[in-house]
């Protein structure tokens, strides 16, 4: 281990207002730490650039999962095990429950939080494609108040997002309206457990009378941050699922994704797999979409 | 259970209190110190091992408030007030825990570095699911790496313990485990 614990300050106020006051009092001086499964890895490797940390543990509001009539509101510090164990999440937001089961091992899922996954902002983050497909909204809090942004506008670049230094990600809002949708999520990695995505694709779609009436398509590892594939969606919306539609959607997808070569895979492999996943999605839309 | 708390002093740091294997403990260490290091260095509980120090191998797994965690990724301040169980807490009065016996019987341990973590992950599984099938066992241990045994003997040991603890007639995990080989 190369990190030196005595070089970092860590406090755990255990109250949301106290955390927010701290963040506001010295902008940029304090780094929030939730489950620590990103920050502690950096600490162990001796590359944690955060002299002062404030823990988000022990704040019940931040970890609550609230079911409202038209939405499910997930506190940012809810862990992936919390999500896997929640019956409404499992029944109505199965893509998110499935993504949760992919985040490392049980010992990781017991600590890793949904908010930490989003704020860390890895292009390969497992929860992101599912949240984009479910049209999630992000609630942000600070001493100045609360604001909301669509999750599709949350990431602004590689590991960059819309939060300012005094703000916390407070909660993730998910609409409860996907019961009739075809829901799709597939991650391609090196092995089933403990593998970071080479590519992942998620979608919610609604077809009526053979025509795609609604579609949200999202990807991981195909751009510097998790993204909605708006161009590919446009090629599909209002179309019947025919061979021609599939071909034009494939072209749109290949035109809008920007994968890279890295240690996990090559850009070319990612493009091909992404296009194949799109085909698989369209096949399942053909199969299931018509019966609804 | 002893009444008196173990206090490790360094006046520079405020005391952080928690329970380890049912006993109260208090340490005065930097709050960012890893729970793993506090257990090993300050509380002299060397059963918990360090493999990777980055959450990948599971050899540092302990249970914290009834959940499995990798202690290399827990700053000790986040354990304040918690109930922690380490491998030292499995045996009772010198008698090995059934999982430990099964690991011995089935050849589930060789060099032993992964074993404490494996035992804690298996304990976590059995606390939540008293008759897991082979896929539950595999998932529960997926974050624990072993360089020696090839895993099958470990799965067998866990399946055998589950069968032993399950009510008579429900011990199908062993059968499933051997089918899967
Ligand atoms: C062994 C291992 C395997 C992993 N496997 C996967 C995987 O398969 N898929 C995957 O997607 N990830 C994986 N991860 C990464 C990690 O577990 C996740 O990204 C996790 O969700 C991070 O959450 P955390 O609470 O632990 O984050 P922390 O480390 O506590 O924080 C991460 C970042 O988010 C910030 N932050 C946290 N909460 C808030 C908040 N509420 N408001 C503002 N900022 C906040 C922190 O300041 C920090 O910058 C893995 C990690 C490990 C160690
Ligand atoms: S040492 Fe903690 S997971 Fe490897
Ligand atoms: S027994 Fe040696 S690593 Fe598992």
JSON list of N, CA, C and O in Angstrom, two decimals, chain B residues 138-157:
[
{"chain": "B", "resi": 138, "resn": "UNK", "atom": "N", "xyz": [-21.49, -20.06, -6.45]},
{"chain": "B", "resi": 138, "resn": "UNK", "atom": "CA", "xyz": [-20.51, -19.44, -7.35]},
{"chain": "B", "resi": 138, "resn": "UNK", "atom": "C", "xyz": [-20.63, -17.92, -7.33]},
{"chain": "B", "resi": 138, "resn": "UNK", "atom": "O", "xyz": [-19.62, -17.21, -7.33]},
{"chain": "B", "resi": 139, "resn": "UNK", "atom": "N", "xyz": [-21.85, -17.40, -7.34]},
{"chain": "B", "resi": 139, "resn": "UNK", "atom": "CA", "xyz": [-22.00, -15.95, -7.33]},
{"chain": "B", "resi": 139, "resn": "UNK", "atom": "C", "xyz": [-21.45, -15.36, -6.03]},
{"chain": "B", "resi": 139, "resn": "UNK", "atom": "O", "xyz": [-20.74, -14.36, -6.04]},
{"chain": "B", "resi": 140, "resn": "UNK", "atom": "N", "xyz": [-21.77, -16.04, -4.91]},
{"chain": "B", "resi": 140, "resn": "UNK", "atom": "CA", "xyz": [-21.35, -15.51, -3.61]},
{"chain": "B", "resi": 140, "resn": "UNK", "atom": "C", "xyz": [-19.83, -15.46, -3.49]},
{"chain": "B", "resi": 140, "resn": "UNK", "atom": "O", "xyz": [-19.30, -14.61, -2.78]},
{"chain": "B", "resi": 141, "resn": "UNK", "atom": "N", "xyz": [-19.14, -16.36, -4.18]},
{"chain": "B", "resi": 141, "resn": "UNK", "atom": "CA", "xyz": [-17.68, -16.42, -4.06]},
{"chain": "B", "resi": 141, "resn": "UNK", "atom": "C", "xyz": [-16.96, -15.82, -5.27]},
{"chain": "B", "resi": 141, "resn": "UNK", "atom": "O", "xyz": [-15.74, -15.91, -5.37]},
{"chain": "B", "resi": 142, "resn": "UNK", "atom": "N", "xyz": [-17.73, -15.20, -6.17]},
{"chain": "B", "resi": 142, "resn": "UNK", "atom": "CA", "xyz": [-17.13, -14.72, -7.43]},
{"chain": "B", "resi": 142, "resn": "UNK", "atom": "C", "xyz": [-16.08, -13.64, -7.20]},
{"chain": "B", "resi": 142, "resn": "UNK", "atom": "O", "xyz": [-15.20, -13.44, -8.03]},
{"chain": "B", "resi": 143, "resn": "UNK", "atom": "N", "xyz": [-16.16, -12.95, -6.07]},
{"chain": "B", "resi": 143, "resn": "UNK", "atom": "CA", "xyz": [-15.18, -11.89, -5.80]},
{"chain": "B", "resi": 143, "resn": "UNK", "atom": "C", "xyz": [-13.99, -12.37, -4.99]},
{"chain": "B", "resi": 143, "resn": "UNK", "atom": "O", "xyz": [-13.18, -11.57, -4.53]},
{"chain": "B", "resi": 144, "resn": "UNK", "atom": "N", "xyz": [-13.88, -13.68, -4.78]},
{"chain": "B", "resi": 144, "resn": "UNK", "atom": "CA", "xyz": [-12.78, -14.24, -3.99]},
{"chain": "B", "resi": 144, "resn": "UNK", "atom": "C", "xyz": [-11.92, -15.12, -4.89]},
{"chain": "B", "resi": 144, "resn": "UNK", "atom": "O", "xyz": [-12.39, -16.13, -5.41]},
{"chain": "B", "resi": 145, "resn": "UNK", "atom": "N", "xyz": [-10.68, -14.71, -5.04]},
{"chain": "B", "resi": 145, "resn": "UNK", "atom": "CA", "xyz": [-9.80, -15.44, -5.95]},
{"chain": "B", "resi": 145, "resn": "UNK", "atom": "C", "xyz": [-8.91, -16.41, -5.18]},
{"chain": "B", "resi": 145, "resn": "UNK", "atom": "O", "xyz": [-8.44, -16.10, -4.08]},
{"chain": "B", "resi": 146, "resn": "UNK", "atom": "N", "xyz": [-8.70, -17.58, -5.77]},
{"chain": "B", "resi": 146, "resn": "UNK", "atom": "CA", "xyz": [-7.82, -18.59, -5.17]},
{"chain": "B", "resi": 146, "resn": "UNK", "atom": "C", "xyz": [-6.82, -19.03, -6.24]},
{"chain": "B", "resi": 146, "resn": "UNK", "atom": "O", "xyz": [-7.21, -19.38, -7.34]},
{"chain": "B", "resi": 147, "resn": "UNK", "atom": "N", "xyz": [-5.55, -18.99, -5.89]},
{"chain": "B", "resi": 147, "resn": "UNK", "atom": "CA", "xyz": [-4.53, -19.39, -6.85]},
{"chain": "B", "resi": 147, "resn": "UNK", "atom": "C", "xyz": [-4.18, -20.87, -6.73]},
{"chain": "B", "resi": 147, "resn": "UNK", "atom": "O", "xyz": [-3.40, -21.37, -7.52]},
{"chain": "B", "resi": 148, "resn": "UNK", "atom": "N", "xyz": [-4.70, -21.55, -5.71]},
{"chain": "B", "resi": 148, "resn": "UNK", "atom": "CA", "xyz": [-4.24, -22.91, -5.43]},
{"chain": "B", "resi": 148, "resn": "UNK", "atom": "C", "xyz": [-5.25, -24.00, -5.76]},
{"chain": "B", "resi": 148, "resn": "UNK", "atom": "O", "xyz": [-4.93, -24.96, -6.43]},
{"chain": "B", "resi": 149, "resn": "UNK", "atom": "N", "xyz": [-6.46, -23.88, -5.25]},
{"chain": "B", "resi": 149, "resn": "UNK", "atom": "CA", "xyz": [-7.34, -25.06, -5.22]},
{"chain": "B", "resi": 149, "resn": "UNK", "atom": "C", "xyz": [-8.09, -25.31, -6.51]},
{"chain": "B", "resi": 149, "resn": "UNK", "atom": "O", "xyz": [-8.63, -26.39, -6.71]},
{"chain": "B", "resi": 150, "resn": "UNK", "atom": "N", "xyz": [-8.20, -24.31, -7.38]},
{"chain": "B", "resi": 150, "resn": "UNK", "atom": "CA", "xyz": [-9.03, -24.50, -8.56]},
{"chain": "B", "resi": 150, "resn": "UNK", "atom": "C", "xyz": [-10.51, -24.34, -8.26]},
{"chain": "B", "resi": 150, "resn": "UNK", "atom": "O", "xyz": [-11.35, -24.68, -9.10]},
{"chain": "B", "resi": 151, "resn": "UNK", "atom": "N", "xyz": [-10.85, -23.88, -7.09]},
{"chain": "B", "resi": 151, "resn": "UNK", "atom": "CA", "xyz": [-12.21, -23.50, -6.69]},
{"chain": "B", "resi": 151, "resn": "UNK", "atom": "C", "xyz": [-13.19, -24.65, -6.42]},
{"chain": "B", "resi": 151, "resn": "UNK", "atom": "O", "xyz": [-14.06, -24.54, -5.57]},
{"chain": "B", "resi": 152, "resn": "UNK", "atom": "N", "xyz": [-13.10, -25.76, -7.16]},
{"chain": "B", "resi": 152, "resn": "UNK", "atom": "CA", "xyz": [-14.14, -26.77, -7.04]},
{"chain": "B", "resi": 152, "resn": "UNK", "atom": "C", "xyz": [-14.24, -27.31, -5.62]},
{"chain": "B", "resi": 152, "resn": "UNK", "atom": "O", "xyz": [-15.32, -27.56, -5.10]},
{"chain": "B", "resi": 153, "resn": "UNK", "atom": "N", "xyz": [-13.09, -27.50, -4.99]},
{"chain": "B", "resi": 153, "resn": "UNK", "atom": "CA", "xyz": [-13.09, -28.05, -3.63]},
{"chain": "B", "resi": 153, "resn": "UNK", "atom": "C", "xyz": [-13.69, -27.05, -2.64]},
{"chain": "B", "resi": 153, "resn": "UNK", "atom": "O", "xyz": [-14.29, -27.43, -1.64]},
{"chain": "B", "resi": 154, "resn": "UNK", "atom": "N", "xyz": [-13.51, -25.78, -2.96]},
{"chain": "B", "resi": 154, "resn": "UNK", "atom": "CA", "xyz": [-14.11, -24.75, -2.10]},
{"chain": "B", "resi": 154, "resn": "UNK", "atom": "C", "xyz": [-15.63, -24.78, -2.26]},
{"chain": "B", "resi": 154, "resn": "UNK", "atom": "O", "xyz": [-16.38, -24.77, -1.27]},
{"chain": "B", "resi": 155, "resn": "UNK", "atom": "N", "xyz": [-16.09, -24.85, -3.51]},
{"chain": "B", "resi": 155, "resn": "UNK", "atom": "CA", "xyz": [-17.54, -24.93, -3.74]},
{"chain": "B", "resi": 155, "resn": "UNK", "atom": "C", "xyz": [-18.11, -26.16, -3.04]},
{"chain": "B", "resi": 155, "resn": "UNK", "atom": "O", "xyz": [-19.18, -26.11, -2.42]},
{"chain": "B", "resi": 156, "resn": "UNK", "atom": "N", "xyz": [-17.40, -27.29, -3.14]},
{"chain": "B", "resi": 156, "resn": "UNK", "atom": "CA", "xyz": [-17.85, -28.52, -2.48]},
{"chain": "B", "resi": 156, "resn": "UNK", "atom": "C", "xyz": [-17.98, -28.32, -0.98]},
{"chain": "B", "resi": 156, "resn": "UNK", "atom": "O", "xyz": [-18.96, -28.77, -0.36]},
{"chain": "B", "resi": 157, "resn": "UNK", "atom": "N", "xyz": [-16.98, -27.65, -0.40]},
{"chain": "B", "resi": 157, "resn": "UNK", "atom": "CA", "xyz": [-17.00, -27.46, 1.05]},
{"chain": "B", "resi": 157, "resn": "UNK", "atom": "C", "xyz": [-18.21, -26.63, 1.47]},
{"chain": "B", "resi": 157, "resn": "UNK", "atom": "O", "xyz": [-18.88, -26.93, 2.47]}
]
